[in-house]
Amino acid sequence: MTLVALREDLTTRAAYVSDASIYRRVPAAVVEPRSVEEIRDALRIAAERGWSVTCRGGGTSVAGNAIGDGLIIDTSRYFNQILSIDPEARTARIRPGVVCDTLRDAAEPFGLTYGPDPSTHSRCTVGGIFANNACGSHSVAWGTAADNIVSLKLMLADGREIEIGADYCSDPVIENQLKRLRDKHLRILRTELGQFARQVSGYGLHHLLPENGFNVGRAMAGTEGTCGIITELIVRLVERPRATALAVLGFSDVFAAATAAPLLRQPGVYTVEGMGADLLAALRSRPGQAMAGSELPAGGGWLYVEVGGETPEDAGDAARALVDDLARDGRIVDSVVVTENSQARALWRIREASAGIVTRLPDGGEAWPGWEDSAVPPEHLADYLRDLYKILDSHGLRGIPFGHFGEGCVHIRIDFSLGSEEGVLGYRKFIEEAATLVARYGGSVSGEHGDGRARSELLPLMYSAEALTAFAQFKNIFDKENFFNPGVLVNPEPLDQGIRPGPGNRTFELTPVHAFSHDGGSFAGATNRCVGVGLCRSDVGSMCPSYQVTRDEVHSTRGRARALGEMLRGESVTDGWRSKETLEALDLCLSCKACSTECPVNVDMSTYKAEFLQHHYKGRIRPMAHYAMGWLPLTSRLLEAIPGAARFANWTLGFRPVEELVKRLAGIEPKRRMIHFAPQTLRKWFTKRAASAAQPVNPDQPTVMLWPDTFNNFNSPGVGQAAVEVLEALGYRVVLPDGQVCCGLTWHSTGQLDMAKRVITQTLKALGPALDANMPIIGLEPSCTVMLTDEITELLADDPRAAKLASQVVTLADIVAAHQGPWPFGEINIKAISQVHCHQEAKGSYDPDKAVLQKLGVDTDIIGSGCCGLAGNFGFEPGHWDVSQALGERELFPKVRGKDGNTIVLADGFSCRTQVTQGTGADASHLAEVLKLALDQKTVQPE
């Protein structure tokens, strides 16, 4: 009887082909166990079918440690419980799938934390941290994962669970074998292993030495899943400093920073992190990041030094004392010391985003892991970096180093040309030369993230034949059949085997409809942006909403990028753009665009989905929802053209059997309610109003154009009417475009890109006079505004009118916040729950809105969970109801249901307002309506 659910479908397998490395292995199946029994069952199935087994946590391993062509056991989705925390013993008993930040948050009330904190701490699992012997920025104070283990339980290939601790193994046979192994290789263990803190490569057999207490638990750290499956961990917790200060020290260059780093390894210092000016340049090359890092002190290289104290003042004084010591020696160029947590987080975000940022060089070139986390004794770091740069130059390569300088560990992504056989050969030559260099300095090819497929082959450059024999014997004690994670550490696979962006990764490449101007016009180049750092699996921020609800790797931005990559390669997924597996992976993408800005490398899955749908359905019948929702602007115009049609449609839809029939015919989610159409559109109201007013045009009066988007024209014209009155009160003459205009949003989101381009081209023609006059064009619907400012320039990249339009589009909040004349609004003194449209959050700014609301006396509670869950056509498509509702239930719905009578719901997006109404029964208002309310107060504020 099978207990565990085996996922053998190609969609799932495609999502798991890689981790955060350059390597690719298509697994035979994936399991997500909920219990120890299910893990045991999974091992039985794998043995019966002749599969190897690889354990995986957050999949953020950069060396190919968490992939394999057998069975993947993913512990992150369900096997992730904190079983207990003992604050007196300062320990936590946990399952391996617990995310690092989840454990840290649970320990925080006790004044404790888990010491290892890799930059991926918001999504990497503690089991994965231990398996790779990772550590993070605080390792100068709290050590590696090996230093923070008390004991663990390990399941072997036969299903037995053994317990391993500080000085024992519960299996006496294995314990005796380990002692014999140790005694046989005492000299090697003492002279080749454990020579400095970041010597992570190979197995940590020095922990078995008598002088180290025969610590089998620590020896298991960094075994990379090659000895068994961890089922439980008891980890050490450390006391958090009561207060911290962050000193960021500026040096002339990264080499000067590296030279100073060892001097800062002092009591009370918790981090000594380094980066150079080239990393800052890479960050500033990102969209909207031109001023990023302005908080940094002057310099060409920096060290982040966190210092602890009893109070913020004590910590600040200690940090300033360190700065003064270095300043007296003339080592630093500039410095800044901050004690406020918000200021420190802003500075730390620059460093922590590095793993993603440096996968794109400042000029947009691709950069890859591979030589990811080498380490040398800290006193040799500056010389090592100089020589590493020389090797890069000799190979014509570029890379951006950063890392844990206080412990001699360097992270770097390099612009290897991996798409050709020649490029892969060049990759091998560089890696071998760099490994020889690091060995010359007495260093380690891995200083944190394990050897994996990237570096296991290099171990003979570091270790003697006897040491390698000891490694093989150690693995054999636990895994005689090479069942667990074969090809890693022992009998390694070649480091250039199975490279994901290697030759053959663009079999189904074609000329896309979007320009993909930042990716050389290549769809494959765009999808290759995803290197797998996995921020889309985090609960922090708005990315990725579908993953945050389902916890399924397939539904993460990374999982979808992997599915698209497999489609383009054409090996596992063989039907190219017609692939049902890729369509399935993209199905729950809400096109919220959060990834386009929150992803460190700006993966834009919304655009990729639209491009895929265009080619997937080209020349074929689409789902009915694509016609019903995609062609909504045309349907709405037809109803407007027929007198009384909108009223009749609303009346007939009021009969539930009719509504259900219409939804069935239109391919609409059965649990959704249909939207209604306004009897009088915004355009008709505006025309009648203008005719009745008939006032002469004042040539000195500034003129603005209000964009009559489909939703605020046909469905919610009250918003547009309020906006007209508000703008006129501000002194503007308001006009609407001559003729019909549309941004093409609904066609774009359903992947009908040819039609979207035709609609936009016609719109540009109609807007000619306004574009020539440089007239501000005010958008009310955030999704349409973003379409006009962002998407159209990629759809019509060769039409200068598209870029001109994008530059002239502003929001109502932009206009009101910038107003310099008399303020015609009164204070309304109410509270508001504000749902910021996901497109505005991703590609615009809510700052002008906040400024306006504050001036109106509105106390605003901004929903922090991102997308409301409806997301335009997404929430109306069949099969999306559960995800759509679950997203609303995270924060939006509960807050709306719990609001008092003096609180309004504020949502500029028509779909957001629809979601609020259909999910809670409450009505939501647009900013224009709130401004109109304030206008009606007739309380004029002083200028």
CSV table of N, CA and C in Angstrom, one decimal, residues 82 85 90-94 96 98-108 111-118 121 124-139 142-150 221 233-240:
chain,number,residue,atom,x,y,z
A,82,ILE,N,7.8,23.2,13.5
A,82,ILE,CA,8.6,23.4,14.7
A,82,ILE,C,8.0,22.6,15.8
A,85,ILE,N,10.3,24.3,21.3
A,85,ILE,CA,11.4,25.2,21.6
A,85,ILE,C,11.7,25.2,23.1
A,90,ARG,N,18.0,26.5,25.2
A,90,ARG,CA,18.3,27.3,24.0
A,90,ARG,C,18.4,26.3,22.8
A,91,THR,N,17.4,25.5,22.6
A,91,THR,CA,17.4,24.6,21.5
A,91,THR,C,16.0,24.6,20.9
A,92,ALA,N,15.9,24.1,19.6
A,92,ALA,CA,14.6,23.9,18.9
A,92,ALA,C,14.6,22.6,18.3
A,93,ARG,N,13.5,21.9,18.4
A,93,ARG,CA,13.4,20.6,17.8
A,93,ARG,C,12.4,20.8,16.6
A,94,ILE,N,12.9,20.5,15.4
A,94,ILE,CA,12.2,20.8,14.2
A,94,ILE,C,12.3,19.7,13.1
A,96,PRO,N,12.9,19.1,9.0
A,96,PRO,CA,13.9,19.8,8.1
A,96,PRO,C,13.4,20.8,7.2
A,98,VAL,N,11.4,23.3,7.8
A,98,VAL,CA,11.2,24.6,8.4
A,98,VAL,C,12.0,25.7,7.8
A,99,VAL,N,11.4,26.8,7.3
A,99,VAL,CA,12.1,27.9,6.7
A,99,VAL,C,12.9,28.6,7.8
A,100,CYS,N,14.0,29.1,7.5
A,100,CYS,CA,14.9,29.7,8.4
A,100,CYS,C,14.2,30.9,9.2
A,101,ASP,N,13.6,31.8,8.5
A,101,ASP,CA,12.9,32.9,9.1
A,101,ASP,C,11.8,32.5,10.0
A,102,THR,N,11.1,31.4,9.6
A,102,THR,CA,10.0,30.9,10.5
A,102,THR,C,10.6,30.5,11.8
A,103,LEU,N,11.7,29.8,11.9
A,103,LEU,CA,12.3,29.4,13.1
A,103,LEU,C,12.8,30.6,13.9
A,104,ARG,N,13.4,31.6,13.2
A,104,ARG,CA,13.9,32.8,13.9
A,104,ARG,C,12.7,33.6,14.5
A,105,ASP,N,11.6,33.6,13.7
A,105,ASP,CA,10.4,34.3,14.3
A,105,ASP,C,9.9,33.6,15.5
A,106,ALA,N,9.9,32.3,15.5
A,106,ALA,CA,9.4,31.6,16.6
A,106,ALA,C,10.3,31.7,17.9
A,107,ALA,N,11.6,31.9,17.6
A,107,ALA,CA,12.5,32.0,18.7
A,107,ALA,C,12.6,33.4,19.3
A,108,GLU,N,12.2,34.4,18.5
A,108,GLU,CA,12.3,35.8,18.9
A,108,GLU,C,11.7,36.2,20.2
A,111,GLY,N,13.9,36.0,23.1
A,111,GLY,CA,15.2,36.7,23.0
A,111,GLY,C,16.3,35.8,22.3
A,112,LEU,N,15.9,34.8,21.5
A,112,LEU,CA,16.8,33.9,20.9
A,112,LEU,C,16.7,34.0,19.3
A,113,THR,N,17.6,33.4,18.7
A,113,THR,CA,17.5,33.3,17.2
A,113,THR,C,18.3,32.1,16.8
A,114,TYR,N,18.2,31.7,15.5
A,114,TYR,CA,19.0,30.7,14.9
A,114,TYR,C,20.1,31.4,14.2
A,115,GLY,N,21.4,31.0,14.5
A,115,GLY,CA,22.5,31.8,14.1
A,115,GLY,C,22.7,31.8,12.6
A,116,PRO,N,22.8,30.7,11.9
A,116,PRO,CA,23.0,30.7,10.4
A,116,PRO,C,21.9,31.5,9.7
A,117,ASP,N,22.2,32.4,8.9
A,117,ASP,CA,21.2,33.2,8.2
A,117,ASP,C,21.7,33.6,6.8
A,118,PRO,N,21.7,32.6,5.9
A,118,PRO,CA,22.1,32.9,4.5
A,118,PRO,C,21.2,34.0,3.9
A,121,HIS,N,17.4,33.6,3.6
A,121,HIS,CA,16.8,33.1,4.9
A,121,HIS,C,15.3,33.2,4.9
A,124,CYS,N,14.9,29.7,2.4
A,124,CYS,CA,15.6,28.4,2.5
A,124,CYS,C,15.2,27.7,3.8
A,125,THR,N,15.4,26.4,3.8
A,125,THR,CA,15.0,25.6,5.0
A,125,THR,C,16.2,25.3,5.9
A,126,VAL,N,15.9,25.0,7.1
A,126,VAL,CA,17.0,24.7,8.1
A,126,VAL,C,17.6,23.4,7.7
A,127,GLY,N,16.8,22.5,7.2
A,127,GLY,CA,17.4,21.2,6.8
A,127,GLY,C,18.4,21.4,5.6
A,128,GLY,N,18.1,22.3,4.7
A,128,GLY,CA,19.0,22.6,3.6
A,128,GLY,C,20.2,23.3,4.1
A,129,ILE,N,20.0,24.2,5.0
A,129,ILE,CA,21.2,25.0,5.6
A,129,ILE,C,22.2,24.0,6.2
A,130,PHE,N,21.6,23.0,7.0
A,130,PHE,CA,22.5,22.0,7.6
A,130,PHE,C,23.1,21.1,6.6
A,131,ALA,N,22.4,20.7,5.6
A,131,ALA,CA,22.9,19.7,4.6
A,131,ALA,C,24.0,20.3,3.8
A,132,ASN,N,24.0,21.7,3.6
A,132,ASN,CA,25.1,22.3,2.9
A,132,ASN,C,26.1,23.0,3.8
A,133,ASN,N,25.9,22.9,5.1
A,133,ASN,CA,26.7,23.6,6.1
A,133,ASN,C,26.8,25.1,5.8
A,134,ALA,N,25.7,25.7,5.5
A,134,ALA,CA,25.6,27.1,5.2
A,134,ALA,C,25.7,27.9,6.5
A,135,CYS,N,25.8,29.2,6.4
A,135,CYS,CA,25.9,30.0,7.6
A,135,CYS,C,25.3,31.4,7.4
A,136,GLY,N,25.9,32.2,6.5
A,136,GLY,CA,25.4,33.6,6.3
A,136,GLY,C,26.2,34.6,7.0
A,137,SER,N,25.6,35.8,7.1
A,137,SER,CA,26.4,37.0,7.4
A,137,SER,C,26.8,37.0,8.9
A,138,HIS,N,26.2,36.3,9.7
A,138,HIS,CA,26.5,36.4,11.2
A,138,HIS,C,27.5,35.3,11.6
A,139,SER,N,28.1,34.6,10.7
A,139,SER,CA,28.9,33.5,11.0
A,139,SER,C,30.2,33.9,11.8
A,142,TRP,N,28.4,33.5,15.1
A,142,TRP,CA,27.6,32.3,15.5
A,142,TRP,C,28.0,31.1,14.7
A,143,GLY,N,29.0,31.2,13.8
A,143,GLY,CA,29.5,30.0,13.1
A,143,GLY,C,28.6,29.5,12.0
A,144,THR,N,29.0,28.3,11.5
A,144,THR,CA,28.2,27.6,10.5
A,144,THR,C,27.1,26.7,11.0
A,145,ALA,N,26.4,26.1,10.2
A,145,ALA,CA,25.3,25.2,10.6
A,145,ALA,C,25.9,24.1,11.5
A,146,ALA,N,27.1,23.6,11.2
A,146,ALA,CA,27.8,22.6,12.0
A,146,ALA,C,28.0,23.0,13.4
A,147,ASP,N,28.2,24.3,13.6
A,147,ASP,CA,28.4,24.8,15.0
A,147,ASP,C,27.1,25.0,15.8
A,148,ASN,N,26.0,24.8,15.1
A,148,ASN,CA,24.7,25.0,15.7
A,148,ASN,C,23.8,23.8,15.7
A,149,ILE,N,24.4,22.6,15.6
A,149,ILE,CA,23.6,21.4,15.7
A,149,ILE,C,23.8,20.7,17.0
A,150,VAL,N,22.7,20.2,17.6
A,150,VAL,CA,22.8,19.4,18.8
A,150,VAL,C,22.7,17.9,18.4
A,221,ALA,N,27.0,17.7,9.1
A,221,ALA,CA,26.7,18.9,8.4
A,221,ALA,C,27.5,19.0,7.1
A,233,LEU,N,15.7,17.6,13.4
A,233,LEU,CA,16.9,18.3,13.9
A,233,LEU,C,16.6,18.9,15.2
A,234,ILE,N,17.6,18.8,16.1
A,234,ILE,CA,17.6,19.7,17.3
A,234,ILE,C,18.8,20.7,17.1
A,235,VAL,N,18.4,21.9,17.0
A,235,VAL,CA,19.5,22.9,16.7
A,235,VAL,C,19.7,23.9,17.9
A,236,ARG,N,20.8,24.4,17.9
A,236,ARG,CA,21.2,25.3,19.0
A,236,ARG,C,20.6,26.7,18.6
A,237,LEU,N,20.0,27.4,19.6
A,237,LEU,CA,19.6,28.8,19.4
A,237,LEU,C,20.6,29.7,20.2
A,238,VAL,N,20.8,30.9,19.7
A,238,VAL,CA,21.7,31.8,20.3
A,238,VAL,C,21.0,33.0,20.8
A,239,GLU,N,21.6,33.7,21.8
A,239,GLU,CA,20.9,34.9,22.3
A,239,GLU,C,21.2,36.1,21.4
A,240,ARG,N,20.1,36.7,21.1
A,240,ARG,CA,20.2,37.9,20.2
A,240,ARG,C,20.7,39.1,21.0
